[in-house]
Amino acid sequence: PGENETKVDLEELKTSVLYSGPVDPAEWVGLRKSNPLLVYLRNNLLMLAILAFEVTIYRHQEYYRCRNNLTAPVTKTIFHDITRAHLDDGVVNCVKYFINYFFYKFGLEVSHSILLFFRLPFQTFSFTDCVFTCFCHTDYPWRSGNANFNSNIIKWLYFPDFIVRPNPVFLVYDFMLLLCASLQRQTFEDENKAAVRIMAGDNVEICMNLDAASFSQHNPVPDFIHCR
């Protein structure tokens, strides 16, 4: 398109792969031949190897329990003999407890912290900066004149784009947020299980209106502050 046929910034248009030269039609849908293929697929093969190793471990554990008439642990923890009652029995037991149940106790705070930290790369995103662009019909729909998208929105939503190649680092942020959300959902489910509450303790807050000196009447944990 010429200068009078589009509303796209000419500087951005010069960097577009779609208009800078001939383009393989396969690349329009995200397909590109890679050489050597093994180097391109090594990360995928590594993930498959890790998944196969994980399945092997779970199958071996299940077979071992069935052969020895053992039951599976109530919670999927490392130290099965550590419960909420061992939290105040020393530093070693305290560390073991938090290795088992750290996200169970502080998952909500961790999720909020990671959310605030990983939103920093998206600070340039602004709905008020939306501009209308017009490409020819061979470009993506979000680059058409009827789409309220600019480069920042496309980057934030991780849409494919011929002008700015999507940064794969953003997938790490999305993965971490999805991981925290999944763990937090599992924590909410565990909080409703009596067996987990017995092992890890409940997350019910003590009333904030209670006097600090009378906490020992409502809290089963020894009072190390007002015990004197």
CSV table of C-alpha atoms in Angstrom, one decimal:
chain,number,residue,atom,x,y,z
A,1,PRO,CA,0.0,0.0,0.0
A,2,GLY,CA,1.1,3.5,-0.8
A,3,GLU,CA,1.4,6.4,1.6
A,4,ASN,CA,-2.2,7.5,0.9
A,5,GLU,CA,-3.7,4.0,1.2
A,6,THR,CA,-3.0,3.3,4.8
A,7,LYS,CA,-3.1,4.9,8.2
A,8,VAL,CA,-0.2,2.8,9.5
A,9,ASP,CA,2.8,4.6,10.7
A,10,LEU,CA,5.3,4.5,7.9
A,11,GLU,CA,8.2,3.7,10.2
A,12,GLU,CA,6.3,0.6,11.5
A,13,LEU,CA,5.4,-0.3,7.9
A,14,LYS,CA,9.1,-0.4,6.9
A,15,THR,CA,9.8,-3.0,9.6
A,16,SER,CA,6.9,-5.2,8.7
A,17,VAL,CA,7.9,-8.6,7.3
A,18,LEU,CA,4.7,-8.7,5.3
A,19,TYR,CA,5.7,-5.7,3.2
A,20,SER,CA,9.5,-5.6,3.2
A,21,GLY,CA,9.8,-8.4,0.7
A,22,PRO,CA,8.3,-11.7,-0.5
A,23,VAL,CA,6.7,-13.8,2.2
A,24,ASP,CA,6.2,-17.5,2.2
A,25,PRO,CA,2.4,-18.1,2.6
A,26,ALA,CA,3.1,-20.7,5.3
A,27,GLU,CA,4.7,-18.0,7.5
A,28,TRP,CA,1.4,-16.2,7.5
A,29,VAL,CA,-0.1,-18.9,9.7
A,30,GLY,CA,3.0,-19.3,11.8
A,31,LEU,CA,4.7,-22.2,9.9
A,32,ARG,CA,8.4,-22.0,9.0
A,33,LYS,CA,10.9,-24.6,8.0
A,34,SER,CA,13.7,-24.9,10.5
A,35,ASN,CA,17.2,-26.3,9.9
A,36,PRO,CA,18.5,-28.3,11.7
A,37,LEU,CA,15.3,-29.7,13.0
A,38,LEU,CA,16.8,-31.4,16.0
A,39,VAL,CA,18.0,-28.1,17.4
A,40,TYR,CA,14.5,-26.6,17.0
A,41,LEU,CA,12.8,-29.6,18.7
A,42,ARG,CA,15.3,-30.2,21.5
A,43,ASN,CA,13.2,-28.3,24.1
A,44,ASN,CA,10.1,-30.2,23.1
A,45,LEU,CA,12.0,-33.5,23.4
A,46,LEU,CA,13.3,-32.5,26.8
A,47,MET,CA,9.8,-31.8,28.0
A,48,LEU,CA,8.6,-35.2,26.8
A,49,ALA,CA,11.5,-36.9,28.6
A,50,ILE,CA,10.6,-35.1,31.8
A,51,LEU,CA,6.9,-36.0,31.6
A,52,ALA,CA,7.9,-39.6,30.9
A,53,PHE,CA,10.2,-39.6,33.9
A,54,GLU,CA,7.4,-38.2,36.1
A,55,VAL,CA,4.8,-40.8,34.9
A,56,THR,CA,7.4,-43.6,35.6
A,57,ILE,CA,7.8,-42.4,39.2
A,58,TYR,CA,4.1,-42.2,39.8
A,59,ARG,CA,3.5,-45.6,38.3
A,60,HIS,CA,6.3,-47.1,40.4
A,61,GLN,CA,4.9,-45.6,43.6
A,62,GLU,CA,1.4,-46.9,42.8
A,63,TYR,CA,2.8,-50.4,42.1
A,64,TYR,CA,4.9,-50.4,45.3
A,65,ARG,CA,1.9,-49.4,47.4
A,66,CYS,CA,-0.4,-52.0,45.8
A,67,ARG,CA,2.3,-54.8,46.3
A,68,ASN,CA,2.9,-53.9,50.0
A,69,ASN,CA,-0.8,-53.0,50.8
A,70,LEU,CA,0.1,-49.4,51.6
A,71,THR,CA,-2.2,-46.4,51.3
A,72,ALA,CA,-1.3,-43.2,49.6
A,73,PRO,CA,-0.5,-40.2,51.8
A,74,VAL,CA,-3.3,-37.8,52.6
A,75,THR,CA,-1.3,-34.8,51.4
A,76,LYS,CA,1.2,-34.7,48.5
A,77,THR,CA,4.1,-33.5,50.7
A,78,ILE,CA,7.8,-34.4,51.2
A,79,PHE,CA,7.8,-34.9,54.9
A,80,HIS,CA,4.7,-37.0,55.7
A,81,ASP,CA,5.3,-37.1,59.4
A,82,ILE,CA,5.4,-33.4,59.9
A,83,THR,CA,2.1,-31.7,60.9
A,84,ARG,CA,1.0,-28.4,62.3
A,85,ALA,CA,1.8,-29.6,65.8
A,86,HIS,CA,5.5,-29.9,64.9
A,87,LEU,CA,5.8,-26.2,63.7
A,88,ASP,CA,7.0,-24.9,67.0
A,89,ASP,CA,9.2,-27.9,67.9
A,90,GLY,CA,12.4,-26.4,66.5
A,91,VAL,CA,13.9,-24.8,63.5
A,92,VAL,CA,14.4,-28.1,61.6
A,93,ASN,CA,10.7,-29.1,62.0
A,94,CYS,CA,9.7,-25.5,61.2
A,95,VAL,CA,11.6,-25.6,57.9
A,96,LYS,CA,10.1,-29.0,57.1
A,97,TYR,CA,6.6,-27.8,57.7
A,98,PHE,CA,7.0,-24.8,55.4
A,99,ILE,CA,8.5,-27.0,52.7
A,100,ASN,CA,5.3,-29.0,52.9
A,101,TYR,CA,2.8,-26.3,53.4
A,102,PHE,CA,4.3,-22.9,52.5
A,103,PHE,CA,1.9,-22.2,49.6
A,104,TYR,CA,-1.0,-23.6,51.7
A,105,LYS,CA,-0.3,-20.9,54.3
A,106,PHE,CA,1.0,-18.0,52.2
A,107,GLY,CA,-0.2,-18.8,48.7
A,108,LEU,CA,-2.5,-15.9,48.4
A,109,GLU,CA,0.2,-13.4,49.3
A,110,VAL,CA,2.7,-15.1,47.0
A,111,SER,CA,0.2,-15.0,44.1
A,112,HIS,CA,-0.5,-11.3,44.6
A,113,SER,CA,3.2,-10.5,44.8
A,114,ILE,CA,4.0,-12.4,41.6
A,115,LEU,CA,1.0,-10.7,39.9
A,116,LEU,CA,2.4,-7.2,40.9
A,117,PHE,CA,5.9,-8.1,39.8
A,118,PHE,CA,5.1,-9.7,36.5
A,119,ARG,CA,2.8,-6.8,35.4
A,120,LEU,CA,5.8,-4.5,35.2
A,121,PRO,CA,6.7,-5.4,31.6
A,122,PHE,CA,3.2,-4.4,30.5
A,123,GLN,CA,3.2,-0.9,32.0
A,124,THR,CA,3.5,0.5,28.5
A,125,PHE,CA,0.0,-0.9,27.7
A,126,SER,CA,-2.7,1.7,27.7
A,127,PHE,CA,-6.2,1.5,26.2
A,128,THR,CA,-6.2,5.3,25.8
A,129,ASP,CA,-3.4,5.0,23.2
A,130,CYS,CA,-5.5,2.9,20.8
A,131,VAL,CA,-5.1,4.0,17.2
A,132,PHE,CA,-6.7,2.8,14.0
A,133,THR,CA,-4.6,1.0,11.5
A,134,CYS,CA,-5.5,-0.2,8.0
A,135,PHE,CA,-3.6,-3.0,6.2
A,136,CYS,CA,-4.5,-4.8,3.1
A,137,HIS,CA,-6.7,-7.9,3.4
A,138,THR,CA,-3.7,-10.3,3.7
A,139,ASP,CA,-2.7,-9.0,7.2
A,140,TYR,CA,-4.1,-10.1,10.5
A,141,PRO,CA,-7.6,-8.9,11.6
A,142,TRP,CA,-6.2,-7.0,14.5
A,143,ARG,CA,-4.3,-4.8,12.0
A,144,SER,CA,-7.4,-3.9,10.0
A,145,GLY,CA,-9.0,-0.5,10.1
A,146,ASN,CA,-12.0,-1.7,12.1
A,147,ALA,CA,-9.9,-3.2,15.0
A,148,ASN,CA,-9.1,-1.0,18.1
A,149,PHE,CA,-5.6,-2.5,18.4
A,150,ASN,CA,-2.2,-0.9,18.5
A,151,SER,CA,1.2,-2.4,18.9
A,152,ASN,CA,1.0,-2.3,22.7
A,153,ILE,CA,-2.3,-4.2,22.9
A,154,ILE,CA,-1.1,-6.8,20.4
A,155,LYS,CA,2.1,-7.3,22.5
A,156,TRP,CA,0.1,-7.5,25.7
A,157,LEU,CA,-2.3,-10.1,24.2
A,158,TYR,CA,0.6,-12.0,22.5
A,159,PHE,CA,-1.0,-11.9,19.1
A,160,PRO,CA,1.1,-12.8,16.1
A,161,ASP,CA,2.2,-9.7,14.2
A,162,PHE,CA,4.3,-9.0,11.1
A,163,ILE,CA,5.5,-5.6,12.4
A,164,VAL,CA,6.7,-6.6,15.9
A,165,ARG,CA,7.7,-10.2,16.5
A,166,PRO,CA,6.1,-11.5,19.8
A,167,ASN,CA,8.5,-11.7,22.6
A,168,PRO,CA,8.5,-15.3,24.0
A,169,VAL,CA,9.6,-14.1,27.4
A,170,PHE,CA,6.0,-12.9,28.0
A,171,LEU,CA,5.0,-16.6,28.0
A,172,VAL,CA,7.1,-17.0,31.1
A,173,TYR,CA,5.0,-14.4,32.9
A,174,ASP,CA,1.7,-16.0,31.8
A,175,PHE,CA,3.0,-19.4,32.9
A,176,MET,CA,3.9,-18.1,36.4
A,177,LEU,CA,0.5,-16.5,36.8
A,178,LEU,CA,-1.3,-19.6,35.6
A,179,LEU,CA,0.9,-21.7,38.0
A,180,CYS,CA,0.0,-19.5,41.0
A,181,ALA,CA,-3.6,-19.5,40.1
A,182,SER,CA,-3.7,-23.3,39.8
A,183,LEU,CA,-1.8,-23.8,43.1
A,184,GLN,CA,-4.2,-21.3,44.8
A,185,ARG,CA,-7.2,-23.2,43.5
A,186,GLN,CA,-5.7,-26.4,44.8
A,187,THR,CA,-5.2,-24.7,48.2
A,188,PHE,CA,-8.8,-23.6,48.3
A,189,GLU,CA,-9.9,-27.2,47.7
A,190,ASP,CA,-7.5,-28.5,50.4
A,191,GLU,CA,-8.9,-26.1,52.9
A,192,ASN,CA,-12.2,-27.8,52.7
A,193,LYS,CA,-10.7,-31.3,53.4
A,194,ALA,CA,-10.7,-32.4,57.0
A,195,ALA,CA,-7.7,-34.6,56.5
A,196,VAL,CA,-5.6,-31.7,55.2
A,197,ARG,CA,-6.7,-29.4,58.0
A,198,ILE,CA,-5.7,-31.9,60.6
A,199,MET,CA,-2.2,-32.3,59.0
A,200,ALA,CA,-1.5,-28.6,58.0
A,201,GLY,CA,-3.8,-26.7,60.2
A,202,ASP,CA,-6.7,-24.4,59.2
A,203,ASN,CA,-6.4,-21.0,57.7
A,204,VAL,CA,-9.2,-19.4,59.8
A,205,GLU,CA,-8.2,-16.0,61.0
A,206,ILE,CA,-8.4,-15.2,64.7
A,207,CYS,CA,-10.8,-12.3,65.5
A,208,MET,CA,-9.0,-9.0,65.2
A,209,ASN,CA,-11.0,-7.5,68.1
A,210,LEU,CA,-9.4,-9.8,70.7
A,211,ASP,CA,-6.9,-8.4,73.1
A,212,ALA,CA,-3.4,-9.5,72.4
A,213,ALA,CA,-2.8,-10.8,75.9
A,214,SER,CA,-5.9,-13.1,75.6
A,215,PHE,CA,-4.8,-14.7,72.4
A,216,SER,CA,-3.7,-17.8,74.3
A,217,GLN,CA,-7.3,-18.5,75.2
A,218,HIS,CA,-8.3,-18.9,71.5
A,219,ASN,CA,-5.0,-19.9,69.9
A,220,PRO,CA,-3.6,-23.4,70.6
A,221,VAL,CA,-0.1,-22.3,69.7
A,222,PRO,CA,2.0,-21.4,72.7
A,223,ASP,CA,2.2,-17.7,73.5
A,224,PHE,CA,5.9,-16.7,73.3
A,225,ILE,CA,5.3,-13.0,73.8
A,226,HIS,CA,3.1,-12.7,76.9
A,227,CYS,CA,4.2,-16.0,78.5
A,228,ARG,CA,6.2,-14.0,81.1
